[in-house]
PDB file of N, CA and C in Angstrom:
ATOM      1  N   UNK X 223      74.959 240.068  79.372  1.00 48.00           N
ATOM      2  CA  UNK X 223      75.118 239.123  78.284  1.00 48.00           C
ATOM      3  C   UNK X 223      73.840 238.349  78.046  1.00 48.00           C
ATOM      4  N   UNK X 224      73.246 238.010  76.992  1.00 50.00           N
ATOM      5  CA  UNK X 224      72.365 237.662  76.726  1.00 50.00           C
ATOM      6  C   UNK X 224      72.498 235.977  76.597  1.00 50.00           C
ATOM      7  N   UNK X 225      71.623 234.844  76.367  1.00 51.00           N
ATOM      8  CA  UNK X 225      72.054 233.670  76.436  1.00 51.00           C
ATOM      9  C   UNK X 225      72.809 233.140  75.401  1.00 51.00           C
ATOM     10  N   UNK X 226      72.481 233.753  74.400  1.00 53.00           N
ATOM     11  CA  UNK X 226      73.398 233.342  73.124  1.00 53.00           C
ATOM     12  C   UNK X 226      74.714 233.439  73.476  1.00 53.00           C
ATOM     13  N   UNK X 227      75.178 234.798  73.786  1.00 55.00           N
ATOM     14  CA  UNK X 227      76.319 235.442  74.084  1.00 55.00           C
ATOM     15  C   UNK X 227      77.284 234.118  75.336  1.00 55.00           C
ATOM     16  N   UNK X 228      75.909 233.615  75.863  1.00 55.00           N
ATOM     17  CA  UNK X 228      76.990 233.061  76.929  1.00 55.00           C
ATOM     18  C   UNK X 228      77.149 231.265  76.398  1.00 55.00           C
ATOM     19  N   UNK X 229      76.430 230.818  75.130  1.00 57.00           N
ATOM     20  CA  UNK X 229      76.459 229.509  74.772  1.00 57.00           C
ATOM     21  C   UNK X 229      77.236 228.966  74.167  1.00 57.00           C
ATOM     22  N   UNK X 230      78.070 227.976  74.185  1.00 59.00           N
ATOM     23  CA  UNK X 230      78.975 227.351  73.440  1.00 59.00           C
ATOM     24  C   UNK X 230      78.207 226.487  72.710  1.00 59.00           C
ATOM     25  N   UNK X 231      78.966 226.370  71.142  1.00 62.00           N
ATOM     26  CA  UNK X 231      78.572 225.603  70.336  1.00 62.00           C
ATOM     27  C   UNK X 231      79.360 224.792  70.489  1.00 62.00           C
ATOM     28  N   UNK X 232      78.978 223.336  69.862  1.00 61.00           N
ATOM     29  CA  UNK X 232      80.473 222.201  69.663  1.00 61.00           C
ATOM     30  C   UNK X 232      79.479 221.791  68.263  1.00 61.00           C
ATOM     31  N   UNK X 233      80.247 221.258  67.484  1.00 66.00           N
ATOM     32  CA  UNK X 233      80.417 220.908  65.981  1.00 66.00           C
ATOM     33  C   UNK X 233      80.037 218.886  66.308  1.00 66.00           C
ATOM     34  N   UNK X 234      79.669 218.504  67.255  1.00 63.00           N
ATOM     35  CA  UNK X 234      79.827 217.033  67.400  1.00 63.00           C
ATOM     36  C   UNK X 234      80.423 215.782  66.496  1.00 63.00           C
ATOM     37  N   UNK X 235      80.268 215.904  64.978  1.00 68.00           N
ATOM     38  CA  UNK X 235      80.249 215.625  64.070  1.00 68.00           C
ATOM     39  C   UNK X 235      81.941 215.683  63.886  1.00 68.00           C
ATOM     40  N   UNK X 236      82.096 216.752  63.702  1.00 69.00           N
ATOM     41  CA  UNK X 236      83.690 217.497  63.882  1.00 69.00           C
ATOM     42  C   UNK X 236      84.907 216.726  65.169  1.00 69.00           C
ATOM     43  N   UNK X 237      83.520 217.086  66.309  1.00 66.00           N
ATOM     44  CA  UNK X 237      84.789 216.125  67.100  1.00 66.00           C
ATOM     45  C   UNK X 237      84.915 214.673  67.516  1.00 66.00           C
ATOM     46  N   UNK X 238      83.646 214.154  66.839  1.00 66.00           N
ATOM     47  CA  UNK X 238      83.710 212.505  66.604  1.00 66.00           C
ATOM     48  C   UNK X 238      84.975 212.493  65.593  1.00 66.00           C
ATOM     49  N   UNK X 239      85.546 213.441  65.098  1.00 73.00           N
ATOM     50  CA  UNK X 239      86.509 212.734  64.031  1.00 73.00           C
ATOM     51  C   UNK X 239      88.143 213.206  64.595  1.00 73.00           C
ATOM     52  N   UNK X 240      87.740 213.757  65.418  1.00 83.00           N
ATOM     53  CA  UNK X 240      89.204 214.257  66.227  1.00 83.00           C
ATOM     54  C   UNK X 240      89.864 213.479  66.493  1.00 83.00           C
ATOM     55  N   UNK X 241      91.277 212.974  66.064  1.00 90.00           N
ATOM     56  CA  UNK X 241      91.767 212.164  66.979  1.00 90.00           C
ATOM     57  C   UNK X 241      93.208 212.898  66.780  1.00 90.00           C
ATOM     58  N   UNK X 242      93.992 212.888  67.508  1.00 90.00           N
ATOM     59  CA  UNK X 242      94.958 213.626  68.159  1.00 90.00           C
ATOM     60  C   UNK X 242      96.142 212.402  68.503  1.00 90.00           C
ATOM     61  N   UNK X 243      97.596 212.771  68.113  1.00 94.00           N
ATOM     62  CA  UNK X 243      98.257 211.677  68.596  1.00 94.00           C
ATOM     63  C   UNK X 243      98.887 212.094  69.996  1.00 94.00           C
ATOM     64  N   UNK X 244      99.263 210.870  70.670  1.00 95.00           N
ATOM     65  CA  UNK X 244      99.896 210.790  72.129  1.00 95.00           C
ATOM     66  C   UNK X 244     100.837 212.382  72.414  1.00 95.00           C
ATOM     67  N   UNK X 245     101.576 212.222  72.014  1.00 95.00           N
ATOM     68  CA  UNK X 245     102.751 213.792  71.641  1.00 95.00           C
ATOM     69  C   UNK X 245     101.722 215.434  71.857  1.00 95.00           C
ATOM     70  N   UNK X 246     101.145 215.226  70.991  1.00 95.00           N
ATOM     71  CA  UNK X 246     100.242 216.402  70.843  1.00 95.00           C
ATOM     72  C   UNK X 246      99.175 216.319  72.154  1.00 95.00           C
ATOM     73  N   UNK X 247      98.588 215.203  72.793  1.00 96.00           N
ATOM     74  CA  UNK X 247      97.568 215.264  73.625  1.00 96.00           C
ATOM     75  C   UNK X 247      98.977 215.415  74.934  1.00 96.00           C
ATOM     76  N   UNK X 248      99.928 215.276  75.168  1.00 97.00           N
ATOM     77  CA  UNK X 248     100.571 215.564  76.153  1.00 97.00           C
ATOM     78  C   UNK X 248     100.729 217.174  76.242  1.00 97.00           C
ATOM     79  N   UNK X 249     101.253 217.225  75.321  1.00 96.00           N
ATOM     80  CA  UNK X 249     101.305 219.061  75.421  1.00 96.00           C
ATOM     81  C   UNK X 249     100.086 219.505  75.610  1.00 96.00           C
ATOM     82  N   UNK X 250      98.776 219.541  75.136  1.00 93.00           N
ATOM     83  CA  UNK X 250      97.301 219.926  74.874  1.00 93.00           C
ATOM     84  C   UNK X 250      97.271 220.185  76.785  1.00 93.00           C
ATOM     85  N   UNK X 251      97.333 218.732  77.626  1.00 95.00           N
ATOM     86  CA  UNK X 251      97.123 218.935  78.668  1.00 95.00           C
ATOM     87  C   UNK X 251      97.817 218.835  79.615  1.00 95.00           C
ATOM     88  N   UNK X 252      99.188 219.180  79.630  1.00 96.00           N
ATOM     89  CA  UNK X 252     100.058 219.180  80.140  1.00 96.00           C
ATOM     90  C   UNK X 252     100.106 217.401  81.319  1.00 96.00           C
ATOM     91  N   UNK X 253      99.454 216.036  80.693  1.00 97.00           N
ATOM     92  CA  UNK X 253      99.711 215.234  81.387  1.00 97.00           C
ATOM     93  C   UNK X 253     101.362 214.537  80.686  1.00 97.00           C
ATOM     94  N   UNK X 254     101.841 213.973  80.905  1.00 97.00           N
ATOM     95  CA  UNK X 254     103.141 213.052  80.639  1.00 97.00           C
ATOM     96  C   UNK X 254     102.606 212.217  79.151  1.00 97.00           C
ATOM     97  N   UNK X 255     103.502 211.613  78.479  1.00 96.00           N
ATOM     98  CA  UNK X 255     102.949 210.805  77.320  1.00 96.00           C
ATOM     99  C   UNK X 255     103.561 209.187  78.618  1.00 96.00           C
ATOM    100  N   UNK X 256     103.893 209.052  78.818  1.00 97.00           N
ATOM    101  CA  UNK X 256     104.513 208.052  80.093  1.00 97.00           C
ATOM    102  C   UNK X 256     103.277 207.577  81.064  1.00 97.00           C
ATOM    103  N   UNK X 257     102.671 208.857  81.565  1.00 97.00           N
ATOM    104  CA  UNK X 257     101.468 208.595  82.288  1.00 97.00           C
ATOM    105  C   UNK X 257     100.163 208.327  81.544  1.00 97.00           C
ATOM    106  N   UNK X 258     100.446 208.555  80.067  1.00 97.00           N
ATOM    107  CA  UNK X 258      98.867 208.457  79.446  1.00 97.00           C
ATOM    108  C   UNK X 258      99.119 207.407  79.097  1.00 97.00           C
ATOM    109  N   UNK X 259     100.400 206.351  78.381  1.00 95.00           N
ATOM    110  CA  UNK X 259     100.162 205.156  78.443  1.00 95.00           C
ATOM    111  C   UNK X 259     100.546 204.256  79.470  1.00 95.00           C
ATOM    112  N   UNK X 260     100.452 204.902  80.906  1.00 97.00           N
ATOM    113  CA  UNK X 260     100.424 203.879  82.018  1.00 97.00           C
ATOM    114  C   UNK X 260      98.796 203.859  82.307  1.00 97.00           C
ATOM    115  N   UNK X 261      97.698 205.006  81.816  1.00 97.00           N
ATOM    116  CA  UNK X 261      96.876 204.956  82.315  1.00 97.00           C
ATOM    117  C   UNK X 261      95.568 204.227  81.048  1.00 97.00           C
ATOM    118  N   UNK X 262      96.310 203.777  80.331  1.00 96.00           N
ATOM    119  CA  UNK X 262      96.202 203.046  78.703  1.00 96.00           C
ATOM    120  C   UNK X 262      96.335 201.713  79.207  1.00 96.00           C
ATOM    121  N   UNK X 263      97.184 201.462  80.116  1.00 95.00           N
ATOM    122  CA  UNK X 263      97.404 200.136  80.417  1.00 95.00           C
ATOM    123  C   UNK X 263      96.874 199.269  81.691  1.00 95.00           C
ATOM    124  N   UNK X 264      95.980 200.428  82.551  1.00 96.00           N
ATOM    125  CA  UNK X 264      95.379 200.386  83.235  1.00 96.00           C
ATOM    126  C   UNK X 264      94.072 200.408  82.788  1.00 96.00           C
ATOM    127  N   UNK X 265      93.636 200.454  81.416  1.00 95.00           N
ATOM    128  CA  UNK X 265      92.483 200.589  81.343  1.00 95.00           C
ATOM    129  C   UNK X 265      91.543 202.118  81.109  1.00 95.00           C
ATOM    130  N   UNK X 266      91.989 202.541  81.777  1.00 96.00           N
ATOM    131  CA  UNK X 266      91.379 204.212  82.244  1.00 96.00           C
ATOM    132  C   UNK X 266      90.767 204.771  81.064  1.00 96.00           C
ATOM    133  N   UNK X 267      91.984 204.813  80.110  1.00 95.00           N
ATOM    134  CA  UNK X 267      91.834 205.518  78.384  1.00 95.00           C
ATOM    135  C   UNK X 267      92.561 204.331  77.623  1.00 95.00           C
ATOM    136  N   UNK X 268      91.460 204.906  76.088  1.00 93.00           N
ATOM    137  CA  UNK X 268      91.782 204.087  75.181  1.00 93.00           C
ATOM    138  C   UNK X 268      92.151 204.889  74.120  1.00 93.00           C
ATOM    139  N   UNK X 269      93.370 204.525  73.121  1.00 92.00           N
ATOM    140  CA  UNK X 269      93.724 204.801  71.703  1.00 92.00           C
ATOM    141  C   UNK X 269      92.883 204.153  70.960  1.00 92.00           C
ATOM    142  N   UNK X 270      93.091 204.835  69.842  1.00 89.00           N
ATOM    143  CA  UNK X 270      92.262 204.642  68.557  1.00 89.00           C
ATOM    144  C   UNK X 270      93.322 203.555  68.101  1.00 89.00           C
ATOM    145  N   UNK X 271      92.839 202.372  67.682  1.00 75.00           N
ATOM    146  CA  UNK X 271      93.737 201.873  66.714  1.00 75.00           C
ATOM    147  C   UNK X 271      93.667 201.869  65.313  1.00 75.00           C
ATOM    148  N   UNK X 272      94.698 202.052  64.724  1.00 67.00           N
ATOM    149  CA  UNK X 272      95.118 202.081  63.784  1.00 67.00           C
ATOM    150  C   UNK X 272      95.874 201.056  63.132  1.00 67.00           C
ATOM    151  N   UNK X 273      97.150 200.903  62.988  1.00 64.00           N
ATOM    152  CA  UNK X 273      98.148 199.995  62.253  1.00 64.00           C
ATOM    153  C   UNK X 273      98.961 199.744  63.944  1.00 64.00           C
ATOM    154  N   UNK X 274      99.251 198.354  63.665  1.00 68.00           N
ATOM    155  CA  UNK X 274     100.379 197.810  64.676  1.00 68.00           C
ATOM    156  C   UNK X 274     101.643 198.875  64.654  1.00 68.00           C
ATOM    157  N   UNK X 275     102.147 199.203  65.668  1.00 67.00           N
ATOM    158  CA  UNK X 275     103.155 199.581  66.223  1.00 67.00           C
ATOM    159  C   UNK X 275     103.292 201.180  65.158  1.00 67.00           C
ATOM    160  N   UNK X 276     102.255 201.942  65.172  1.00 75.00           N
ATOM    161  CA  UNK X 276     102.041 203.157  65.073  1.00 75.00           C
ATOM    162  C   UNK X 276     101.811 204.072  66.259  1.00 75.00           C
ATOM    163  N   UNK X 277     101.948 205.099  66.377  1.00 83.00           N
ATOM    164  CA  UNK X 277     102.147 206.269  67.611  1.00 83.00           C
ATOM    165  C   UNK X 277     100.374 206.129  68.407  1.00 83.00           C
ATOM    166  N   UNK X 278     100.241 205.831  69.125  1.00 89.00           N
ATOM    167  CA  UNK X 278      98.990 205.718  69.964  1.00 89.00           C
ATOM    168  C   UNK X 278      98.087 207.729  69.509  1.00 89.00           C
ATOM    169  N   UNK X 279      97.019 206.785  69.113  1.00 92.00           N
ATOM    170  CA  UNK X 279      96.436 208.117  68.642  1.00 92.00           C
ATOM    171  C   UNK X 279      94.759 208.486  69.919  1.00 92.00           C
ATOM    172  N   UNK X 280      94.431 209.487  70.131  1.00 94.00           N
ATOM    173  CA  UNK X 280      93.457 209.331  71.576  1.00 94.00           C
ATOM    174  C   UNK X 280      92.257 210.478  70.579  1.00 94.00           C
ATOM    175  N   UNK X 281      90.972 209.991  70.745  1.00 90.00           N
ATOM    176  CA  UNK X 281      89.956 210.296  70.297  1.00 90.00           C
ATOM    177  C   UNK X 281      89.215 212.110  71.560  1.00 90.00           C
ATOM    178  N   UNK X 282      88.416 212.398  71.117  1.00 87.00           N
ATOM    179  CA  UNK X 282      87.707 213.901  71.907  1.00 87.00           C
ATOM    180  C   UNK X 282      87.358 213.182  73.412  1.00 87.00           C
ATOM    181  N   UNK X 283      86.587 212.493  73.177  1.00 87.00           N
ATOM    182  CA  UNK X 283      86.313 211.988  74.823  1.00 87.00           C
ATOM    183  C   UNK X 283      87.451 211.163  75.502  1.00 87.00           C
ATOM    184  N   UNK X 284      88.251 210.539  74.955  1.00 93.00           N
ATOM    185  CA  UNK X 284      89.384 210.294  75.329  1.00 93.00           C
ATOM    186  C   UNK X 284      90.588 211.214  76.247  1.00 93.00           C
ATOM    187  N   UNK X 285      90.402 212.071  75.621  1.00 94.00           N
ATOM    188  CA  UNK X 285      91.527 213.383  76.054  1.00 94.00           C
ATOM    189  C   UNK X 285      90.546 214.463  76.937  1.00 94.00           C
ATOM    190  N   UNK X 286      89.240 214.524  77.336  1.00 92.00           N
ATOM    191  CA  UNK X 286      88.230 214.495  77.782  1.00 92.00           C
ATOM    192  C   UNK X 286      88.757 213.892  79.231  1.00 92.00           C
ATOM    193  N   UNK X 287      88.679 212.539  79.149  1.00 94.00           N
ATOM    194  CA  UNK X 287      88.822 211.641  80.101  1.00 94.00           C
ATOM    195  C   UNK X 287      90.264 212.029  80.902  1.00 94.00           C
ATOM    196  N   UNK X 288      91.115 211.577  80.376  1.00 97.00           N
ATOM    197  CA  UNK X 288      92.798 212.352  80.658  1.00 97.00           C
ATOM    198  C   UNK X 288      92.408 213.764  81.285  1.00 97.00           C
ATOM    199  N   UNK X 289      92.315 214.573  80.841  1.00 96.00           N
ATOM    200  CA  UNK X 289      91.839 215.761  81.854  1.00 96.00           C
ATOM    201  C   UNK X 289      90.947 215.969  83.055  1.00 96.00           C
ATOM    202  N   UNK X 290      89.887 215.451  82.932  1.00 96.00           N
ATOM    203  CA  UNK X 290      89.617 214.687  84.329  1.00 96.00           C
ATOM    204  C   UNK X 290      90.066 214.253  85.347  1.00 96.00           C
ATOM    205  N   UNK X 291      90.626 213.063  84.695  1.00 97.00           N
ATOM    206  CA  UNK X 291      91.539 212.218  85.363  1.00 97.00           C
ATOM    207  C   UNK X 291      92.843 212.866  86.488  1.00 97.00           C
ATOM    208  N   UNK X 292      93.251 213.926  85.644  1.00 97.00           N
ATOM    209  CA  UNK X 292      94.452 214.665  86.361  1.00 97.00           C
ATOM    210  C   UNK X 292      93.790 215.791  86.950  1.00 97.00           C
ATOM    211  N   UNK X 293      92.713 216.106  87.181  1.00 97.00           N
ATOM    212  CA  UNK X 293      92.596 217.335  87.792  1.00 97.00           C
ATOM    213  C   UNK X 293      92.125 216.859  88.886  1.00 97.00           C
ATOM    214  N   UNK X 294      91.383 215.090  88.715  1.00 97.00           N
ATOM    215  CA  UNK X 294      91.132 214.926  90.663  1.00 97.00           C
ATOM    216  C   UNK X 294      91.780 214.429  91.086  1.00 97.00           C
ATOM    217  N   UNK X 295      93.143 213.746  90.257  1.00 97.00           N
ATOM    218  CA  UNK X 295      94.476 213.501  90.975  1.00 97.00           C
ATOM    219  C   UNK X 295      95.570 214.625  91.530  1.00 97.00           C
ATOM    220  N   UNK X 296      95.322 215.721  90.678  1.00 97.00           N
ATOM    221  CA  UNK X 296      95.728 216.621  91.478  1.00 97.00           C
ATOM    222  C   UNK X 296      94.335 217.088  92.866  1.00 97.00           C
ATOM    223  N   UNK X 297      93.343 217.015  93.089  1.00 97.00           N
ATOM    224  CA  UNK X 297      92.752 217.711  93.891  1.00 97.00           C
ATOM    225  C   UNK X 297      92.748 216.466  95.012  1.00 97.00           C
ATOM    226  N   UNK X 298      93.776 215.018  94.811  1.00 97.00           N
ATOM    227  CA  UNK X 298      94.010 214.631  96.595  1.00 97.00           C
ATOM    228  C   UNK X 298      93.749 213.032  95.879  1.00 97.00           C
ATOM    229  N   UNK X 299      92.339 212.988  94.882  1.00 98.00           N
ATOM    230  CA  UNK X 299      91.623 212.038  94.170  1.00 98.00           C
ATOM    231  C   UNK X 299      93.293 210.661  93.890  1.00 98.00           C
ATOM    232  N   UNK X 300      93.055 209.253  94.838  1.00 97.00           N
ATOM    233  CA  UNK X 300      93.575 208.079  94.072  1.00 97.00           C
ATOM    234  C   UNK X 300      93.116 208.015  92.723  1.00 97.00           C
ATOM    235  N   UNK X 301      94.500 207.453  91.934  1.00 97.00           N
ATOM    236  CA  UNK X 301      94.012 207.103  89.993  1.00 97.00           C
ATOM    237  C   UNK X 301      92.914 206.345  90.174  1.00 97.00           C
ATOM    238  N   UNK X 302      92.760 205.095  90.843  1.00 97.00           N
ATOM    239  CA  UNK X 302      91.337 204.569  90.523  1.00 97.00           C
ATOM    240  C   UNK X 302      90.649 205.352  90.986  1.00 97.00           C
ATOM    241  N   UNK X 303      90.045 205.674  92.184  1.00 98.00           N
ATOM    242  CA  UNK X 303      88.924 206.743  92.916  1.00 98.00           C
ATOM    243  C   UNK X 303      88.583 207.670  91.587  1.00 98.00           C
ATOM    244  N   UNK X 304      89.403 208.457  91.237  1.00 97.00           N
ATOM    245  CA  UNK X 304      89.431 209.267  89.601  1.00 97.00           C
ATOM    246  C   UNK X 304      88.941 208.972  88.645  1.00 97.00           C
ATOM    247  N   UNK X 305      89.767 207.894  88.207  1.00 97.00           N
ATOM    248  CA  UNK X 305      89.185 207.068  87.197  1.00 97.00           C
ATOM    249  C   UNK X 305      87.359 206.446  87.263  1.00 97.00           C
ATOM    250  N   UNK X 306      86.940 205.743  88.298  1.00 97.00           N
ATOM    251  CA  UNK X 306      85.738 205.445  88.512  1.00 97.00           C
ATOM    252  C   UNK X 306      84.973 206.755  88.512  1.00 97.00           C
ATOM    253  N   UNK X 307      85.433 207.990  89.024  1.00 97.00           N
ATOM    254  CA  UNK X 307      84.445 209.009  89.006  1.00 97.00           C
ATOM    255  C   UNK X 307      84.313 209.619  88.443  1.00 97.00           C
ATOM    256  N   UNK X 308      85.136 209.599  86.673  1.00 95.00           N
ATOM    257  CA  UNK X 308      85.345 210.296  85.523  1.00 95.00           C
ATOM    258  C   UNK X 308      84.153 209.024  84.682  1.00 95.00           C
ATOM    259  N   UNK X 309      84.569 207.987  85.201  1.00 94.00           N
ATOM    260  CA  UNK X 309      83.751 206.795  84.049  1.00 94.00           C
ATOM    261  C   UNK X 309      82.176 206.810  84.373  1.00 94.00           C
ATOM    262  N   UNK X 310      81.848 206.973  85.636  1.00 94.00           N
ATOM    263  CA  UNK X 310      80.546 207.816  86.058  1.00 94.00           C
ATOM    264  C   UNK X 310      80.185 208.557  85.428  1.00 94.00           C
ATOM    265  N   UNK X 311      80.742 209.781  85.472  1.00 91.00           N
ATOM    266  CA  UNK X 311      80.289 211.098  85.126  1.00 91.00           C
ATOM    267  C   UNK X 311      79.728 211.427  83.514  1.00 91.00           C
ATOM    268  N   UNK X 312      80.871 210.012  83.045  1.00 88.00           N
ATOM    269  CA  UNK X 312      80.778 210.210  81.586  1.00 88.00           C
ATOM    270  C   UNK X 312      79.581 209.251  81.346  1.00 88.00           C
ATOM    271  N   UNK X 313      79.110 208.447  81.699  1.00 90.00           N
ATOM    272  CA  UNK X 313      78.410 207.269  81.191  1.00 90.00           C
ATOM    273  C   UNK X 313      76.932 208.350  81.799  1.00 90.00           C
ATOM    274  N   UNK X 314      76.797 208.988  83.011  1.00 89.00           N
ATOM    275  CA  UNK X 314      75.827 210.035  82.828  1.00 89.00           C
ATOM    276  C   UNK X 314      75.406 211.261  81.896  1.00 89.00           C
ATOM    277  N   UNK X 315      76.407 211.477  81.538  1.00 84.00           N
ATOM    278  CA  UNK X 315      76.490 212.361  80.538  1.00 84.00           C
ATOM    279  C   UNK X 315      76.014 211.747  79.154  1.00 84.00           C
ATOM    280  N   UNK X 316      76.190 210.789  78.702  1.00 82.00           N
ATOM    281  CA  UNK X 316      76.067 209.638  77.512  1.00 82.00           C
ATOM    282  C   UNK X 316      74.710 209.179  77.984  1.00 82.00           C
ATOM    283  N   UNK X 317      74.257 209.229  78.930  1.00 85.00           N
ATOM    284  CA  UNK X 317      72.806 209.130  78.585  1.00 85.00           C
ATOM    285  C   UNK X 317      71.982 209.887  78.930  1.00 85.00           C
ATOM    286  N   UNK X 318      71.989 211.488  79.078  1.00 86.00           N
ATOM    287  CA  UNK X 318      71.520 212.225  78.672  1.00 86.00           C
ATOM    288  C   UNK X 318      70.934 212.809  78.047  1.00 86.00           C
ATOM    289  N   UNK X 319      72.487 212.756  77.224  1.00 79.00           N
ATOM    290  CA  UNK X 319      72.827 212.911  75.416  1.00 79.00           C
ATOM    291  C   UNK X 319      71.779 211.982  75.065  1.00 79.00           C
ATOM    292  N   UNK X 320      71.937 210.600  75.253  1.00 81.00           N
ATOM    293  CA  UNK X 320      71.076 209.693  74.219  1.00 81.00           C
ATOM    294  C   UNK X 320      69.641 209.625  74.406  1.00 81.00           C
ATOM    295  N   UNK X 321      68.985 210.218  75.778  1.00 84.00           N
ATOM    296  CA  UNK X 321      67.664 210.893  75.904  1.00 84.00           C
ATOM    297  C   UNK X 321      67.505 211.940  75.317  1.00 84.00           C
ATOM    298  N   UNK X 322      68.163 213.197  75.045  1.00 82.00           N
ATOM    299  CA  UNK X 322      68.212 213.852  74.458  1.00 82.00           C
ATOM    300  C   UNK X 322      67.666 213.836  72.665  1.00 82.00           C
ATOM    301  N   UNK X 323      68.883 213.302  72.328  1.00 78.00           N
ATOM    302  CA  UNK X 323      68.183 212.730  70.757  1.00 78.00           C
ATOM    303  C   UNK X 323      67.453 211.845  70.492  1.00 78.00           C
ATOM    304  N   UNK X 324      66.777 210.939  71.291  1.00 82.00           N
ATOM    305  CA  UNK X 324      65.705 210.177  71.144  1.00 82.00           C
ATOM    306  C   UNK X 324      64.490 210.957  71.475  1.00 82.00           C
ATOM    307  N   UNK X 325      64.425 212.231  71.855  1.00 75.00           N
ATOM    308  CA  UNK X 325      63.408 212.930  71.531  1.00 75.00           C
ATOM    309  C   UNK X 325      63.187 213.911  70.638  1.00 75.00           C
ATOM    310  N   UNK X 326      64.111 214.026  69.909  1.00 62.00           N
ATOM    311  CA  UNK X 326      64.137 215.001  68.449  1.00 62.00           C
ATOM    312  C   UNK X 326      63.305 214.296  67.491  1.00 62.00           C
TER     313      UNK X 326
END
């Protein structure tokens, strides 16, 4: 396979505008809608707001985060321990990225 062959594109633009409601991001990653807003209320992840007392809607890095989150809680990982090492990972990643385009 050549490198093309093995590169993923992402649309960035596209998935800054993603937002996905609670219902749909439960099925997407098989976490609970119960556990995504216990972990909403903990802080962990945030909804998009919208209008008062509308269906909690969760943005690309959001549901990003949620998947994380449950895969090092399943691999032994405490929710906080998880949580702190998803909010790491991401805030490295975010400035990367923002070295990245500050040299274009």
């Amino acid at each position: 396979m050549t490198q093309d062959e093995n590169q993923t594109y992402y649309d960035f633009d596209l998935l800054s505008k993603l937002v996905v409601g609670i219902g749909e991001v439960s099925e997407i990653t098989g976490v609970p809608t119960r556990k995504i807003r216990y972990w909403e209320d903990k802080g962990i992840v945030c909804s998009v707001q919208e209008a008062d007392g509308s269906t909690r809607r969760y943005d690309y890095l959001n549901i990003k985060k949620i998947v994380l989150v449950q895969e090092l809680v399943e691999d032994g990982y405490t929710l906080d321990a998880a949580a702190k090492k998803v909010e790491d990972r991401m805030k490295n990643i975010n400035d990367i990225f923002q070295k990245m385009s500050e040299k274009k």
